[in-house]
mmCIF file of C-alpha atoms in Angstrom:
data_model
loop_
_atom_site.group_PDB
_atom_site.id
_atom_site.type_symbol
_atom_site.label_atom_id
_atom_site.label_comp_id
_atom_site.label_asym_id
_atom_site.label_seq_id
_atom_site.Cartn_x
_atom_site.Cartn_y
_atom_site.Cartn_z
ATOM 1 C CA PHE A 123 -17.201 20.095 23.135
ATOM 2 C CA TRP A 124 -13.992 19.621 25.109
ATOM 3 C CA GLN A 125 -13.179 22.423 27.526
ATOM 4 C CA GLY A 126 -9.462 22.678 28.269
ATOM 5 C CA SER A 127 -8.239 22.966 31.849
ATOM 6 C CA GLY A 128 -4.574 23.871 31.354
ATOM 7 C CA LYS A 129 -3.218 20.342 31.780
ATOM 8 C CA LEU A 130 -0.462 21.067 29.233
ATOM 9 C CA ALA A 131 0.195 24.716 30.054
ATOM 10 C CA GLY A 132 3.782 25.628 29.235
ATOM 11 C CA LYS A 133 4.409 22.346 27.409
ATOM 12 C CA VAL A 134 5.531 21.764 23.816
ATOM 13 C CA ALA A 135 4.440 18.893 21.584
ATOM 14 C CA LEU A 136 5.846 17.735 18.246
ATOM 15 C CA ILE A 137 3.235 15.806 16.268
ATOM 16 C CA THR A 138 3.973 13.975 13.019
ATOM 17 C CA GLY A 139 1.170 13.663 10.499
ATOM 18 C CA GLY A 140 -0.306 16.716 12.186
ATOM 19 C CA ASP A 141 -1.943 18.193 9.106
ATOM 20 C CA SER A 142 -5.146 16.116 9.224
ATOM 21 C CA GLY A 143 -7.065 13.281 10.836
ATOM 22 C CA ILE A 144 -5.740 12.009 14.155
ATOM 23 C CA GLY A 145 -2.740 14.336 14.093
ATOM 24 C CA ARG A 146 -4.887 17.432 13.644
ATOM 25 C CA ALA A 147 -7.236 16.379 16.446
ATOM 26 C CA VAL A 148 -4.282 15.806 18.782
ATOM 27 C CA ALA A 149 -2.719 19.156 17.845
ATOM 28 C CA VAL A 150 -5.913 21.108 18.486
ATOM 29 C CA LEU A 151 -6.759 19.345 21.754
ATOM 30 C CA PHE A 152 -3.190 19.664 23.056
ATOM 31 C CA ALA A 153 -3.402 23.381 22.242
ATOM 32 C CA ARG A 154 -6.728 23.593 24.030
ATOM 33 C CA GLU A 155 -4.957 22.187 27.096
ATOM 34 C CA GLY A 156 -2.289 24.890 26.815
ATOM 35 C CA ALA A 157 0.528 23.367 24.740
ATOM 36 C CA ASP A 158 2.411 25.019 21.908
ATOM 37 C CA VAL A 159 2.529 22.633 18.970
ATOM 38 C CA ALA A 160 4.835 21.786 16.083
ATOM 39 C CA ILE A 161 3.313 19.672 13.322
ATOM 40 C CA ALA A 162 5.319 17.697 10.787
ATOM 41 C CA TYR A 163 3.564 16.906 7.521
ATOM 42 C CA LEU A 164 4.493 15.490 4.130
ATOM 43 C CA SER A 165 3.037 17.766 1.444
ATOM 44 C CA GLU A 166 -0.525 18.833 2.252
ATOM 45 C CA ASP A 167 0.147 22.551 2.744
ATOM 46 C CA ARG A 168 -3.518 23.556 2.796
ATOM 47 C CA ASP A 169 -4.362 20.951 5.442
ATOM 48 C CA ALA A 170 -1.329 21.952 7.520
ATOM 49 C CA ASN A 171 -2.380 25.600 7.371
ATOM 50 C CA THR A 172 -5.886 24.652 8.528
ATOM 51 C CA THR A 173 -4.385 22.831 11.512
ATOM 52 C CA LYS A 174 -2.109 25.793 12.256
ATOM 53 C CA GLN A 175 -5.071 28.172 12.231
ATOM 54 C CA ALA A 176 -7.060 25.837 14.500
ATOM 55 C CA VAL A 177 -4.190 25.658 17.013
ATOM 56 C CA GLU A 178 -3.764 29.428 16.934
ATOM 57 C CA ALA A 179 -7.518 29.844 17.456
ATOM 58 C CA GLU A 180 -6.953 28.077 20.785
ATOM 59 C CA GLY A 181 -4.484 30.833 21.697
ATOM 60 C CA ARG A 182 -1.349 28.745 21.224
ATOM 61 C CA ARG A 183 1.593 28.871 18.830
ATOM 62 C CA CYS A 184 1.977 26.415 15.953
ATOM 63 C CA LEU A 185 5.026 25.624 13.843
ATOM 64 C CA ALA A 186 4.332 23.774 10.556
ATOM 65 C CA LEU A 187 7.241 21.654 9.303
ATOM 66 C CA ARG A 188 7.024 20.257 5.766
ATOM 67 C CA GLY A 189 9.071 17.133 5.088
ATOM 68 C CA ASP A 190 9.335 13.364 4.942
ATOM 69 C CA VAL A 191 9.643 11.533 8.273
ATOM 70 C CA SER A 192 11.182 8.540 6.489
ATOM 71 C CA LYS A 193 14.317 10.683 6.078
ATOM 72 C CA ARG A 194 16.486 10.994 9.170
ATOM 73 C CA ALA A 195 17.732 14.432 8.106
ATOM 74 C CA PHE A 196 14.185 15.793 8.185
ATOM 75 C CA CYS A 197 13.536 14.282 11.623
ATOM 76 C CA ARG A 198 16.665 15.989 12.945
ATOM 77 C CA LYS A 199 15.658 19.292 11.342
ATOM 78 C CA ALA A 200 12.101 19.068 12.700
ATOM 79 C CA VAL A 201 13.338 18.520 16.242
ATOM 80 C CA GLU A 202 15.952 21.275 15.963
ATOM 81 C CA GLN A 203 13.412 23.769 14.606
ATOM 82 C CA THR A 204 10.904 22.875 17.320
ATOM 83 C CA VAL A 205 13.490 23.402 20.065
ATOM 84 C CA LYS A 206 14.677 26.633 18.434
ATOM 85 C CA ALA A 207 11.119 27.993 18.189
ATOM 86 C CA PHE A 208 9.757 26.850 21.553
ATOM 87 C CA GLY A 209 12.808 26.046 23.681
ATOM 88 C CA ARG A 210 11.853 22.469 24.559
ATOM 89 C CA ILE A 211 9.994 19.274 23.654
ATOM 90 C CA ASP A 212 7.769 17.663 26.278
ATOM 91 C CA ALA A 213 5.772 15.321 24.062
ATOM 92 C CA LEU A 214 6.481 13.551 20.796
ATOM 93 C CA VAL A 215 3.471 12.094 19.009
ATOM 94 C CA ASN A 216 4.622 9.693 16.289
ATOM 95 C CA ASN A 217 1.548 9.571 14.104
ATOM 96 C CA ALA A 218 2.550 9.902 10.431
ATOM 97 C CA ALA A 219 1.921 6.700 8.490
ATOM 98 C CA PHE A 220 1.587 5.315 4.981
ATOM 99 C CA GLN A 221 -0.879 2.662 3.907
ATOM 100 C CA VAL A 222 -2.324 1.398 0.635
ATOM 101 C CA HIS A 223 -4.826 -1.436 0.458
ATOM 102 C CA SER A 224 -3.642 -4.381 -1.623
ATOM 103 C CA ALA A 225 -6.149 -7.227 -1.947
ATOM 104 C CA ASP A 226 -3.751 -9.448 -3.903
ATOM 105 C CA PHE A 227 -0.482 -10.285 -2.149
ATOM 106 C CA ALA A 228 1.253 -10.431 -5.546
ATOM 107 C CA ASP A 229 0.409 -6.753 -6.121
ATOM 108 C CA LEU A 230 2.471 -5.637 -3.129
ATOM 109 C CA THR A 231 5.551 -4.160 -4.826
ATOM 110 C CA GLU A 232 8.956 -3.719 -3.242
ATOM 111 C CA GLN A 233 8.655 0.057 -3.659
ATOM 112 C CA HIS A 234 5.289 0.076 -1.871
ATOM 113 C CA PHE A 235 6.715 -2.186 0.858
ATOM 114 C CA ASP A 236 9.785 0.037 1.325
ATOM 115 C CA THR A 237 7.690 3.211 1.528
ATOM 116 C CA THR A 238 5.452 1.675 4.188
ATOM 117 C CA LEU A 239 8.347 0.425 6.312
ATOM 118 C CA LYS A 240 10.404 3.597 6.005
ATOM 119 C CA THR A 241 7.510 5.884 6.868
ATOM 120 C CA ASN A 242 5.929 3.817 9.623
ATOM 121 C CA LEU A 243 9.019 2.343 11.309
ATOM 122 C CA TYR A 244 12.044 4.419 10.339
ATOM 123 C CA GLY A 245 10.021 7.589 10.883
ATOM 124 C CA TYR A 246 9.054 6.629 14.437
ATOM 125 C CA PHE A 247 12.575 5.435 15.256
ATOM 126 C CA HIS A 248 14.418 8.454 13.853
ATOM 127 C CA MET A 249 12.024 11.021 15.299
ATOM 128 C CA ALA A 250 12.265 9.442 18.755
ATOM 129 C CA GLN A 251 16.043 9.167 18.594
ATOM 130 C CA GLU A 252 16.361 12.831 17.632
ATOM 131 C CA ALA A 253 13.831 14.055 20.227
ATOM 132 C CA VAL A 254 14.936 12.087 23.302
ATOM 133 C CA PRO A 255 18.121 14.114 23.998
ATOM 134 C CA HIS A 256 15.911 17.212 24.362
ATOM 135 C CA MET A 257 13.333 15.565 26.641
ATOM 136 C CA LYS A 258 13.367 15.956 30.415
ATOM 137 C CA PRO A 259 11.938 13.592 33.056
ATOM 138 C CA GLY A 260 8.153 13.660 32.832
ATOM 139 C CA SER A 261 8.187 13.894 29.038
ATOM 140 C CA ALA A 262 6.233 11.445 26.904
ATOM 141 C CA ILE A 263 6.410 9.690 23.554
ATOM 142 C CA ILE A 264 3.089 8.537 22.127
ATOM 143 C CA ASN A 265 3.134 6.157 19.162
ATOM 144 C CA THR A 266 0.065 5.565 17.023
ATOM 145 C CA GLY A 267 -0.491 1.824 16.873
ATOM 146 C CA SER A 268 -3.347 -0.174 15.403
ATOM 147 C CA VAL A 269 -5.387 -3.304 15.939
ATOM 148 C CA THR A 270 -3.875 -4.438 12.620
ATOM 149 C CA GLY A 271 -0.584 -4.756 14.492
ATOM 150 C CA ILE A 272 -2.209 -7.353 16.744
ATOM 151 C CA GLU A 273 -4.681 -9.139 14.487
ATOM 152 C CA GLY A 274 -3.305 -8.319 11.028
ATOM 153 C CA SER A 275 -5.335 -7.272 7.996
ATOM 154 C CA LYS A 276 -5.473 -9.332 4.815
ATOM 155 C CA ASP A 277 -5.561 -6.181 2.665
ATOM 156 C CA LEU A 278 -2.885 -4.311 4.653
ATOM 157 C CA ILE A 279 -0.101 -6.873 4.994
ATOM 158 C CA ASP A 280 2.842 -4.477 5.048
ATOM 159 C CA TYR A 281 0.982 -1.919 7.169
ATOM 160 C CA SER A 282 0.074 -4.648 9.676
ATOM 161 C CA MET A 283 3.745 -5.629 9.879
ATOM 162 C CA THR A 284 4.759 -2.076 10.682
ATOM 163 C CA LYS A 285 2.076 -1.593 13.312
ATOM 164 C CA GLY A 286 3.160 -4.807 15.026
ATOM 165 C CA GLY A 287 6.692 -3.440 14.913
ATOM 166 C CA ILE A 288 5.525 -0.153 16.422
ATOM 167 C CA HIS A 289 3.925 -2.013 19.335
ATOM 168 C CA ALA A 290 7.178 -3.914 19.988
ATOM 169 C CA PHE A 291 9.224 -0.714 19.558
ATOM 170 C CA THR A 292 6.982 1.027 22.083
ATOM 171 C CA ARG A 293 7.444 -1.668 24.720
ATOM 172 C CA ALA A 294 11.198 -1.879 24.129
ATOM 173 C CA LEU A 295 11.759 1.888 24.137
ATOM 174 C CA SER A 296 9.608 2.256 27.248
ATOM 175 C CA GLY A 297 11.911 -0.094 29.122
ATOM 176 C CA ASN A 298 14.981 1.642 27.737
ATOM 177 C CA LEU A 299 13.889 5.154 28.753
ATOM 178 C CA ILE A 300 12.307 4.388 32.120
ATOM 179 C CA GLY A 301 15.484 5.411 33.929
ATOM 180 C CA ARG A 302 15.310 8.834 32.275
ATOM 181 C CA GLY A 303 11.721 9.358 33.394
ATOM 182 C CA ILE A 304 10.363 9.428 29.834
ATOM 183 C CA ARG A 305 7.106 7.548 29.287
ATOM 184 C CA VAL A 306 6.517 5.695 26.013
ATOM 185 C CA ASN A 307 3.029 4.474 25.139
ATOM 186 C CA ALA A 308 1.083 3.389 22.075
ATOM 187 C CA VAL A 309 -2.536 4.179 21.276
ATOM 188 C CA ALA A 310 -4.633 2.224 18.768
ATOM 189 C CA PRO A 311 -7.380 4.704 17.827
ATOM 190 C CA GLY A 312 -9.187 2.806 15.044
ATOM 191 C CA PRO A 313 -10.033 3.903 11.488
ATOM 192 C CA VAL A 314 -10.016 7.669 11.000
ATOM 193 C CA TRP A 315 -10.293 9.663 7.764
ATOM 194 C CA THR A 316 -7.024 11.063 6.438
ATOM 195 C CA PRO A 317 -5.901 11.968 2.902
ATOM 196 C CA LEU A 318 -4.205 8.534 2.768
ATOM 197 C CA ASN A 319 -7.161 6.663 4.285
ATOM 198 C CA PRO A 320 -10.349 7.967 2.641
#
C-alpha cells in the first residue's frame, strides 16, 4: 500500500484516459501525493465517477471531463476547464488510447486505422499543444508508450505504428521544450486491463 509523502502538494495534473486502468491508477496515486486531478475520458461515466470518488477519498479535488481526445476542440476545452477549476497545469499525462486486435492484415479497415491514429497520435499532439502555454518551468508531460512501439505486434499493426510515433514525438517534443524547463518523457507500462483491452 503506497503511502503518500506530499511530493505533488499544490500541483495539478490533467490525465487522459483517466477513467480506468493506467489512467485511474495514476490519478489516484497523484492525488495520494497531494495533486488535484482532472481526468479526460471518452464515454465511461460510471468508471469516471469511480475514479473521481477514489481521488476525493485521498482528500483531493477531481474534475471529470467527458469527450474525445481525437478532437482538438475537446482538448482545448479540457485544458481551459482544468485551468479554470484549479488555476494551473503542472503535469499532463497523455494516456488515452484506442486499440483493436486484428489478426488478418486485410481486416484492418481505413475507419479502424483512422480512429487509432487520431486517438493515439492526434490526441497526444493536440492535448500537449493546448497545455504547454499554461505550463511553467518544472512542469512535465508524460506520454504512455509501449513495447509495441519498439518491437511491433503482428495483431496490433496500427497501434504499434502509433506507439512508435509517440516515442518519436516524446523525444522531439522533449528537445523542443527543454528551453522552457518542461520535461517530456514516455513510459511503457505493459499490458493493463482497460475497457478497450480486456
